[in-house]
mmCIF file of N, CA, C and O in Angstrom:
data_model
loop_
_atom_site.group_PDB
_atom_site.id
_atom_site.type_symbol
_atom_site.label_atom_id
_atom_site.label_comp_id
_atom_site.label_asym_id
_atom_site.label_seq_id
_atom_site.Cartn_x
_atom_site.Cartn_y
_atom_site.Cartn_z
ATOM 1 N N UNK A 880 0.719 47.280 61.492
ATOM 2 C CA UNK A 880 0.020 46.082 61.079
ATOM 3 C C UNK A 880 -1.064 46.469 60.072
ATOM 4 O O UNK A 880 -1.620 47.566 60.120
ATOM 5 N N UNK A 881 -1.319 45.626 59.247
ATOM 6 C CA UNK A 881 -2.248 45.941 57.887
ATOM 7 C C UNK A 881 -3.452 45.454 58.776
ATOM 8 O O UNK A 881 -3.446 44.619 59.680
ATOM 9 N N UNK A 882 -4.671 46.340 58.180
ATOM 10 C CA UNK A 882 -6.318 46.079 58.517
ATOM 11 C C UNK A 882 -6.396 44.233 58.278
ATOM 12 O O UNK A 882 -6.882 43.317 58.942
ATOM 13 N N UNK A 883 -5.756 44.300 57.173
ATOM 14 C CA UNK A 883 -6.430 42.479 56.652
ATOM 15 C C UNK A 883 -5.431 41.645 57.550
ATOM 16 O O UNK A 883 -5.577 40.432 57.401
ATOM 17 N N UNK A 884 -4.811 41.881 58.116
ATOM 18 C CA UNK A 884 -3.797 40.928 59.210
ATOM 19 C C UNK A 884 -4.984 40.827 60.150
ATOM 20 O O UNK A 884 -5.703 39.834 60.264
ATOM 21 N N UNK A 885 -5.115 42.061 60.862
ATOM 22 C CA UNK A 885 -5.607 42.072 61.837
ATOM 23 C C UNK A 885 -7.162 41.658 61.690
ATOM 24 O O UNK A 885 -7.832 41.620 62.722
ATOM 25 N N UNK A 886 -7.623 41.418 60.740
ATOM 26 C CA UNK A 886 -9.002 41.022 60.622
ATOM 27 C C UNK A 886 -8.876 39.294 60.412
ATOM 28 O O UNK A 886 -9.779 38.484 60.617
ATOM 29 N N UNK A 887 -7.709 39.051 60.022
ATOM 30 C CA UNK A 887 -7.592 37.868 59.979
ATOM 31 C C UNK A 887 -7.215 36.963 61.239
ATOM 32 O O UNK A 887 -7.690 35.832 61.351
ATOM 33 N N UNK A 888 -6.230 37.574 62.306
ATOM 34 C CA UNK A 888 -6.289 37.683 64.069
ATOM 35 C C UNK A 888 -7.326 37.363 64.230
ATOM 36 O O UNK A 888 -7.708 36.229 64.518
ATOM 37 N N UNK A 889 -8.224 38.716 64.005
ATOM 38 C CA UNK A 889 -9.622 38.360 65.423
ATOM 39 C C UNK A 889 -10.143 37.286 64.468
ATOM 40 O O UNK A 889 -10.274 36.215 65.060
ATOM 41 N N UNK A 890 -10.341 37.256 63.713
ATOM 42 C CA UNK A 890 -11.032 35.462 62.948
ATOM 43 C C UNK A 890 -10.705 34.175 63.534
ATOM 44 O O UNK A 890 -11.319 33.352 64.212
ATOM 45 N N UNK A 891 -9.169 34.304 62.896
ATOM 46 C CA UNK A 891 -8.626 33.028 63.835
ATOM 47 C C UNK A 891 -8.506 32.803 65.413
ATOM 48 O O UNK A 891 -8.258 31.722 65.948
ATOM 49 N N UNK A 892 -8.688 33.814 65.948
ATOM 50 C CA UNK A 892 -8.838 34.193 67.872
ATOM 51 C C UNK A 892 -10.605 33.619 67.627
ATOM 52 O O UNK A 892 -10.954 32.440 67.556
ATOM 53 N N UNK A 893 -11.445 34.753 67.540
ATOM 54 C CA UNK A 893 -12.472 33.709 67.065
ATOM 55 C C UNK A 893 -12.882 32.146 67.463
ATOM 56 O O UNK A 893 -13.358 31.428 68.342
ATOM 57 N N UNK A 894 -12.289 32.189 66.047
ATOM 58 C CA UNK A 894 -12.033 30.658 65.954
ATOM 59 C C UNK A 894 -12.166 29.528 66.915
ATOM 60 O O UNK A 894 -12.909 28.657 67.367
ATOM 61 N N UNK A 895 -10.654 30.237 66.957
ATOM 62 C CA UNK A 895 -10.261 28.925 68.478
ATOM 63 C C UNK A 895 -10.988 29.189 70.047
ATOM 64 O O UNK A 895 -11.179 28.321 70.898
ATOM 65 N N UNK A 896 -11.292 30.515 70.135
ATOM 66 C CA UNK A 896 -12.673 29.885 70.989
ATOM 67 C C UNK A 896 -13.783 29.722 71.292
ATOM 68 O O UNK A 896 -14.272 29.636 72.419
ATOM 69 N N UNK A 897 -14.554 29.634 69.672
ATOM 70 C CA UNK A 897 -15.228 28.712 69.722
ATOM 71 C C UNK A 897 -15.424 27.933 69.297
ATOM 72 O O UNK A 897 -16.592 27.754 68.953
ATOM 73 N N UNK A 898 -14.433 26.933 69.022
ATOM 74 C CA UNK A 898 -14.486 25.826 69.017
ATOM 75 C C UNK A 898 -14.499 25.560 67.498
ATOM 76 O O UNK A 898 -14.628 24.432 67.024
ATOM 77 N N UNK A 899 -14.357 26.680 66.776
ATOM 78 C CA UNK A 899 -14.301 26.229 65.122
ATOM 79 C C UNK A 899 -13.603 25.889 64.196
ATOM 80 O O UNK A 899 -12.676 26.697 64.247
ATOM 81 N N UNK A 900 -13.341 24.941 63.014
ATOM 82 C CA UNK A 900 -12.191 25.193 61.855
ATOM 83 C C UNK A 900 -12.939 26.268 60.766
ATOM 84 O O UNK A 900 -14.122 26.271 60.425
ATOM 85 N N UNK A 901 -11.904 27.131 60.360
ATOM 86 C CA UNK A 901 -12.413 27.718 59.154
ATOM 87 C C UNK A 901 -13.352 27.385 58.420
ATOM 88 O O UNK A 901 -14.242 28.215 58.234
ATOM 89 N N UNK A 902 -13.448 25.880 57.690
ATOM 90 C CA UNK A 902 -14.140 25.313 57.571
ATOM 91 C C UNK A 902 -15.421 25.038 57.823
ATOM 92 O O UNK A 902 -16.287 24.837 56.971
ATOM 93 N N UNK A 903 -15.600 25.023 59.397
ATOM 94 C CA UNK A 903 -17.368 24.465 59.831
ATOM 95 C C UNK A 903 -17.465 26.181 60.175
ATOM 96 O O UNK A 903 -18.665 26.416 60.315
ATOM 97 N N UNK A 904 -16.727 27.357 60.347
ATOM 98 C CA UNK A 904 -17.194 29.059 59.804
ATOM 99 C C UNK A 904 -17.850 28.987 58.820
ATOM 100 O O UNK A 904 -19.066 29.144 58.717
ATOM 101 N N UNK A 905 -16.939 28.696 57.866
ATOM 102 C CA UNK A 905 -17.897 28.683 55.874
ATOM 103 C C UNK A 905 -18.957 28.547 56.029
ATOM 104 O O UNK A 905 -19.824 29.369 55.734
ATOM 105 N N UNK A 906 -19.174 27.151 56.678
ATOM 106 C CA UNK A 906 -20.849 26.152 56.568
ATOM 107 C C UNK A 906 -21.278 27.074 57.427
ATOM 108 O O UNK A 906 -22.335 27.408 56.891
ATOM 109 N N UNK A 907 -21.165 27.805 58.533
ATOM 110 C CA UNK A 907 -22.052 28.190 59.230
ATOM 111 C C UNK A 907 -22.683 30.057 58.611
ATOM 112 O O UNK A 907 -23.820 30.518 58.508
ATOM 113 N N UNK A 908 -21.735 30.474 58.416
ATOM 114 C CA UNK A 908 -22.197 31.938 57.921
ATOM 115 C C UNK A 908 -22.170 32.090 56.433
ATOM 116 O O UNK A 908 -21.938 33.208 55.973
ATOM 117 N N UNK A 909 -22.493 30.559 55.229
ATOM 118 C CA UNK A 909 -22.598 30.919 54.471
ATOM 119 C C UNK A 909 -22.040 31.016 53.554
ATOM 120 O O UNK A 909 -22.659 31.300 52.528
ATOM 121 N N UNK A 910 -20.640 30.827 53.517
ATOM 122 C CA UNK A 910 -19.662 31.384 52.882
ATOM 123 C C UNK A 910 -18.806 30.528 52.055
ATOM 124 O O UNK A 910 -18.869 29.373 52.476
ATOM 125 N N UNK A 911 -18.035 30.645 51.046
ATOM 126 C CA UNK A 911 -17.381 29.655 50.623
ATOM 127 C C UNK A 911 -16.076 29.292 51.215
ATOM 128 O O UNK A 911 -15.487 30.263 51.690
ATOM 129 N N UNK A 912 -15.526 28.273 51.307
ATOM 130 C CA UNK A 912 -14.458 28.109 52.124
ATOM 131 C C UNK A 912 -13.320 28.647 51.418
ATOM 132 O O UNK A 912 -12.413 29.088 52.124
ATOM 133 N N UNK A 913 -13.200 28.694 50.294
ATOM 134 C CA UNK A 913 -12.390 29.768 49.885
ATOM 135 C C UNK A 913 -12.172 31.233 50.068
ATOM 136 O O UNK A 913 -11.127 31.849 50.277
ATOM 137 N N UNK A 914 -13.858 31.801 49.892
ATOM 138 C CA UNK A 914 -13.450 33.569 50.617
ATOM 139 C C UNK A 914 -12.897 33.033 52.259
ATOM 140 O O UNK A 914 -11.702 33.123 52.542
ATOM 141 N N UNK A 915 -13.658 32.619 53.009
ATOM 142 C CA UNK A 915 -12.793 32.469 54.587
ATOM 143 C C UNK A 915 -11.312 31.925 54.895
ATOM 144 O O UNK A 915 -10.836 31.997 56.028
ATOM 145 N N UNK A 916 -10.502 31.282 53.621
ATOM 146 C CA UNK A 916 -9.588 30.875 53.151
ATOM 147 C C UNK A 916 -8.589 31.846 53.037
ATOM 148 O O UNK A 916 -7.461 31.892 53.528
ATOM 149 N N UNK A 917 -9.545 33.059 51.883
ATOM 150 C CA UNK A 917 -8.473 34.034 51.472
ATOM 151 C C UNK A 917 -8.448 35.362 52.053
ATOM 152 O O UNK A 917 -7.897 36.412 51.723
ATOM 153 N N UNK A 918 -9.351 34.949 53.200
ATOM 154 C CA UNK A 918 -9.706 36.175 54.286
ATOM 155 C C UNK A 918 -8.132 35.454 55.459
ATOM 156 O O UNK A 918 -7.117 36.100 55.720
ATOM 157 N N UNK A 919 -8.349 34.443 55.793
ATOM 158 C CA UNK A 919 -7.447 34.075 56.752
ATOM 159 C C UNK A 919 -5.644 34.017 56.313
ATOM 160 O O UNK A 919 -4.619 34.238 56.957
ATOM 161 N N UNK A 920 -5.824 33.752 55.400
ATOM 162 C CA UNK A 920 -4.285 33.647 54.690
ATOM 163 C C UNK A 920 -3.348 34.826 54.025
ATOM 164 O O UNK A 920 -2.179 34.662 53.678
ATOM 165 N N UNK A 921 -4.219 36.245 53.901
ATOM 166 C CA UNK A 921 -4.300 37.250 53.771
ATOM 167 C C UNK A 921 -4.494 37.458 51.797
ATOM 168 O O UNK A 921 -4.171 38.466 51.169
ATOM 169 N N UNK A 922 -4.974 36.442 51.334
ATOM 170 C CA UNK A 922 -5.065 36.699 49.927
ATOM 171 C C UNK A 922 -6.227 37.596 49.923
ATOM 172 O O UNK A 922 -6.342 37.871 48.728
ATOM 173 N N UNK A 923 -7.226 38.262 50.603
ATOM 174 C CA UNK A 923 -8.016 39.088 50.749
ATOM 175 C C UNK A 923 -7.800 40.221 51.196
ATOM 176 O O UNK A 923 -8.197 40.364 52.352
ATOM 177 N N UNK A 924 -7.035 41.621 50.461
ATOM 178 C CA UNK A 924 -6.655 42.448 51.419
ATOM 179 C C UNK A 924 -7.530 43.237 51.670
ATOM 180 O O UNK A 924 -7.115 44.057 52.489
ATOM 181 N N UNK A 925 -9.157 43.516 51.204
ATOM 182 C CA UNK A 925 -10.319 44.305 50.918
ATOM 183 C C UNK A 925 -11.358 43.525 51.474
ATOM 184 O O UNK A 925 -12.402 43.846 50.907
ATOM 185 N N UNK A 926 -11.563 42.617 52.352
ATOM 186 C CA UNK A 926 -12.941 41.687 52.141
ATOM 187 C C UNK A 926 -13.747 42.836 52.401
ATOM 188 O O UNK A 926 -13.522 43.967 52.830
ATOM 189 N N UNK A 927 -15.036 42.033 51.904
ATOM 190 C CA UNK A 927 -16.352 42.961 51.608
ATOM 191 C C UNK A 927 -17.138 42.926 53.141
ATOM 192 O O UNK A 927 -17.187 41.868 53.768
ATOM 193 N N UNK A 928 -17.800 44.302 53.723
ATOM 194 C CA UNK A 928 -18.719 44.299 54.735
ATOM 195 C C UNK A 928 -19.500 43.451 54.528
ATOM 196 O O UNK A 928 -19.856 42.856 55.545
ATOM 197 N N UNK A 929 -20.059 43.037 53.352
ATOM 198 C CA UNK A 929 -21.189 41.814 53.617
ATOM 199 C C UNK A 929 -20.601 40.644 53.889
ATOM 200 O O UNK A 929 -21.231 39.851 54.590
ATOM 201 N N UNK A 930 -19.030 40.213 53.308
ATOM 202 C CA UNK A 930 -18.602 39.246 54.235
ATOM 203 C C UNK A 930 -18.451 39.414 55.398
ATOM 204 O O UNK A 930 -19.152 38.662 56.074
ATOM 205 N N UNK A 931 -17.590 40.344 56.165
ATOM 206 C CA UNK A 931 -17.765 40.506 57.428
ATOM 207 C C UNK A 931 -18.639 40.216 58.127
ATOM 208 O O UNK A 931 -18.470 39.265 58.889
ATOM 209 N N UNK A 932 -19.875 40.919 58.121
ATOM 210 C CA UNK A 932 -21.387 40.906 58.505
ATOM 211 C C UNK A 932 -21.548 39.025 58.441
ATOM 212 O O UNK A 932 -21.967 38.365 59.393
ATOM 213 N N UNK A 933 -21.326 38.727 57.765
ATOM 214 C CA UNK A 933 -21.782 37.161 57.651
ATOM 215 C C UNK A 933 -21.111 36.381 58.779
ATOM 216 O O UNK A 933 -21.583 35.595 59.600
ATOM 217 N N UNK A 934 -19.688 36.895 58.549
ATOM 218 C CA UNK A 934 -18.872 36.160 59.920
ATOM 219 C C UNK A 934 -18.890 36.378 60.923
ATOM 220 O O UNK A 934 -18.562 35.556 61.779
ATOM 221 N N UNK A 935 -19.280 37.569 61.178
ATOM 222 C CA UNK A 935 -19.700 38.217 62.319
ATOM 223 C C UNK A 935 -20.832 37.265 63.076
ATOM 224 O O UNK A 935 -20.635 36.660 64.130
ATOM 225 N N UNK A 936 -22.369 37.268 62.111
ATOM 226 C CA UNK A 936 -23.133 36.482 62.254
ATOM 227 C C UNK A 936 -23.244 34.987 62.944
ATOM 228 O O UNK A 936 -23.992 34.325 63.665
ATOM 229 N N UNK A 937 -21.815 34.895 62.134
ATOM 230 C CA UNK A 937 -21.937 32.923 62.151
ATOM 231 C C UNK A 937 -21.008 33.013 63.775
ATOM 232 O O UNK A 937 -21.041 31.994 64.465
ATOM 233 N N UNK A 938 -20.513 33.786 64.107
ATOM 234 C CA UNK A 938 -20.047 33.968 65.521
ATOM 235 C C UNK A 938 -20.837 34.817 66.786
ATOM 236 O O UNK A 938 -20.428 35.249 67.864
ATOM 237 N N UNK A 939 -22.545 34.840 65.924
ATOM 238 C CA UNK A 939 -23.019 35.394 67.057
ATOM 239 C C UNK A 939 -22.835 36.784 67.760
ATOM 240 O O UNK A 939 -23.220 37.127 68.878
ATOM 241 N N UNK A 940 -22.203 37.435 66.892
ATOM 242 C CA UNK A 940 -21.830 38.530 67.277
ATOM 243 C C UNK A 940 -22.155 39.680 66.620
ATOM 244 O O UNK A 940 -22.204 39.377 65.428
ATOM 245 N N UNK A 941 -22.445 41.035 66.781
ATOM 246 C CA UNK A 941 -22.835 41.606 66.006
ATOM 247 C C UNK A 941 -21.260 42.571 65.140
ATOM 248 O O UNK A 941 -20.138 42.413 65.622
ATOM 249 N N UNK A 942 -21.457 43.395 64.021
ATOM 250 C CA UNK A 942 -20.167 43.294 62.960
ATOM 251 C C UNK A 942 -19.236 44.541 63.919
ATOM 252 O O UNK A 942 -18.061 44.176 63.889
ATOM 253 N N UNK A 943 -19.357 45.737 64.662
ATOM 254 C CA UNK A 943 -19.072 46.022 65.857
ATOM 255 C C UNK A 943 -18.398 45.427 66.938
ATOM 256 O O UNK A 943 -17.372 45.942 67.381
ATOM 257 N N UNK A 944 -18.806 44.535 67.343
ATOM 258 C CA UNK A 944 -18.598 43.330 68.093
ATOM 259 C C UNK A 944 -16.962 42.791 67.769
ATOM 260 O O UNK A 944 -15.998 42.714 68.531
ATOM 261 N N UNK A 945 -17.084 42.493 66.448
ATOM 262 C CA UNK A 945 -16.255 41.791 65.389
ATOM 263 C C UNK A 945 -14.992 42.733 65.467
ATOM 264 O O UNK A 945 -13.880 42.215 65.375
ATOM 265 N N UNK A 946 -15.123 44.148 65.638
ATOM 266 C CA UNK A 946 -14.246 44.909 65.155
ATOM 267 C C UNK A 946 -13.490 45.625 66.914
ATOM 268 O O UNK A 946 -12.468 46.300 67.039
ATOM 269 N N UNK A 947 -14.198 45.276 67.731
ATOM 270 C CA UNK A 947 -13.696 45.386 69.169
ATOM 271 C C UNK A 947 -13.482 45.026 68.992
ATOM 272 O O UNK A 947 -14.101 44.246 68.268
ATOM 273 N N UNK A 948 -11.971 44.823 69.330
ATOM 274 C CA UNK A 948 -10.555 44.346 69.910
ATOM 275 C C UNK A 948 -9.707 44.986 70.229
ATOM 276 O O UNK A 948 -10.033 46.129 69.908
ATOM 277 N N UNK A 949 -8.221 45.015 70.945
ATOM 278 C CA UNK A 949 -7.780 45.827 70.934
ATOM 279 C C UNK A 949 -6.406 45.582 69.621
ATOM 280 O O UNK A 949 -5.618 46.502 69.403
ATOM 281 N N UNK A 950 -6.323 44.415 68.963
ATOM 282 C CA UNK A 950 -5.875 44.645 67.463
ATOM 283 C C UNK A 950 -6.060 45.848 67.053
ATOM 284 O O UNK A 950 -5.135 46.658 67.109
ATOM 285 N N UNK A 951 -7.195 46.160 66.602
ATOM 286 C CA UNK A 951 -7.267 47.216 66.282
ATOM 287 C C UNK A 951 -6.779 48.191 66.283
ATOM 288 O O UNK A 951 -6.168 48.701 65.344
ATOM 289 N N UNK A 952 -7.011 48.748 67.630
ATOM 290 C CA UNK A 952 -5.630 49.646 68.229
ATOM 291 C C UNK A 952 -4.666 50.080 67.259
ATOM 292 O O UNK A 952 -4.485 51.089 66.578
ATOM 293 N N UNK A 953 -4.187 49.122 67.407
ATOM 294 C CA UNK A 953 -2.670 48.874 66.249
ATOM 295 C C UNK A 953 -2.818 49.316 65.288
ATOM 296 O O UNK A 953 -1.939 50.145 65.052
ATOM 297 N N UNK A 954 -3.737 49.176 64.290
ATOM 298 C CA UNK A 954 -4.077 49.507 63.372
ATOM 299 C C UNK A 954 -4.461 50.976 63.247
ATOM 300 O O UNK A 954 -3.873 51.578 62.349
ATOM 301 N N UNK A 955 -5.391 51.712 64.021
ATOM 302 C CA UNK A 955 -6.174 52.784 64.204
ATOM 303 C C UNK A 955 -4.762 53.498 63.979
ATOM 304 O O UNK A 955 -4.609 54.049 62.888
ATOM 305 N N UNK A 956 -3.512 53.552 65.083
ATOM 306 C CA UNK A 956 -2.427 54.096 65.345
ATOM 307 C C UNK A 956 -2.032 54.683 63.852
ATOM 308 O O UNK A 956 -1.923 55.843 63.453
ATOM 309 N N UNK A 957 -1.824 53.119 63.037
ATOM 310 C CA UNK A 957 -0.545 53.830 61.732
ATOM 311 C C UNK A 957 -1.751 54.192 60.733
ATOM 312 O O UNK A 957 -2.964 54.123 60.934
ATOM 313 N N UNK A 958 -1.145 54.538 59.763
ATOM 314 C CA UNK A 958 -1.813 55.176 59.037
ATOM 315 C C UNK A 958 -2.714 54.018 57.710
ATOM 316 O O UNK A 958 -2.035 53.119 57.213
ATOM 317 N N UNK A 959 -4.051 54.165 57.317
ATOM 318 C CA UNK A 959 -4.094 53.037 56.587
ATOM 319 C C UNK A 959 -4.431 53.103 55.050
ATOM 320 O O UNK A 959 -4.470 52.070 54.382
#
């Protein structure tokens, strides 16, 4: 699995529980609904740590936080 899949997972997992659309994410951490757009749809295969950090934010979480999962896993495994 590619890093930007899986960053796009825990977003949309995220998401749905708490209670968010992509959309009211943007408004909340800042962001344009397009980068969270092309973060989720995978037209972002690089997003930037300061985006991260922002979404991280707007979910209350710290960017660590963000990157626990066990997605990851998956990722860590193949080579990137």
């Amino acid at each position: 699995m590619e890093l930007s899949v899986a960053i796009s997972n825990r977003i949309t997992c995220l998401c749905r529980k708490n209670d968010l659309s992509p959309n009211k994410l943007a408004a909340i951490c800042g962001l344009r609904q397009s980068t969270i757009s092309n973060i989720l749809n995978g037209n972002s295969k690089n997003p930037t740590i300061a985006s991260l950090k922002r979404i991280s934010e707007g979910f209350n979480i710290s960017l660590s936080e963000l990157f626990d999962d066990a997605i990851f896993d998956i990722v860590d495994k193949q080579e990137v």
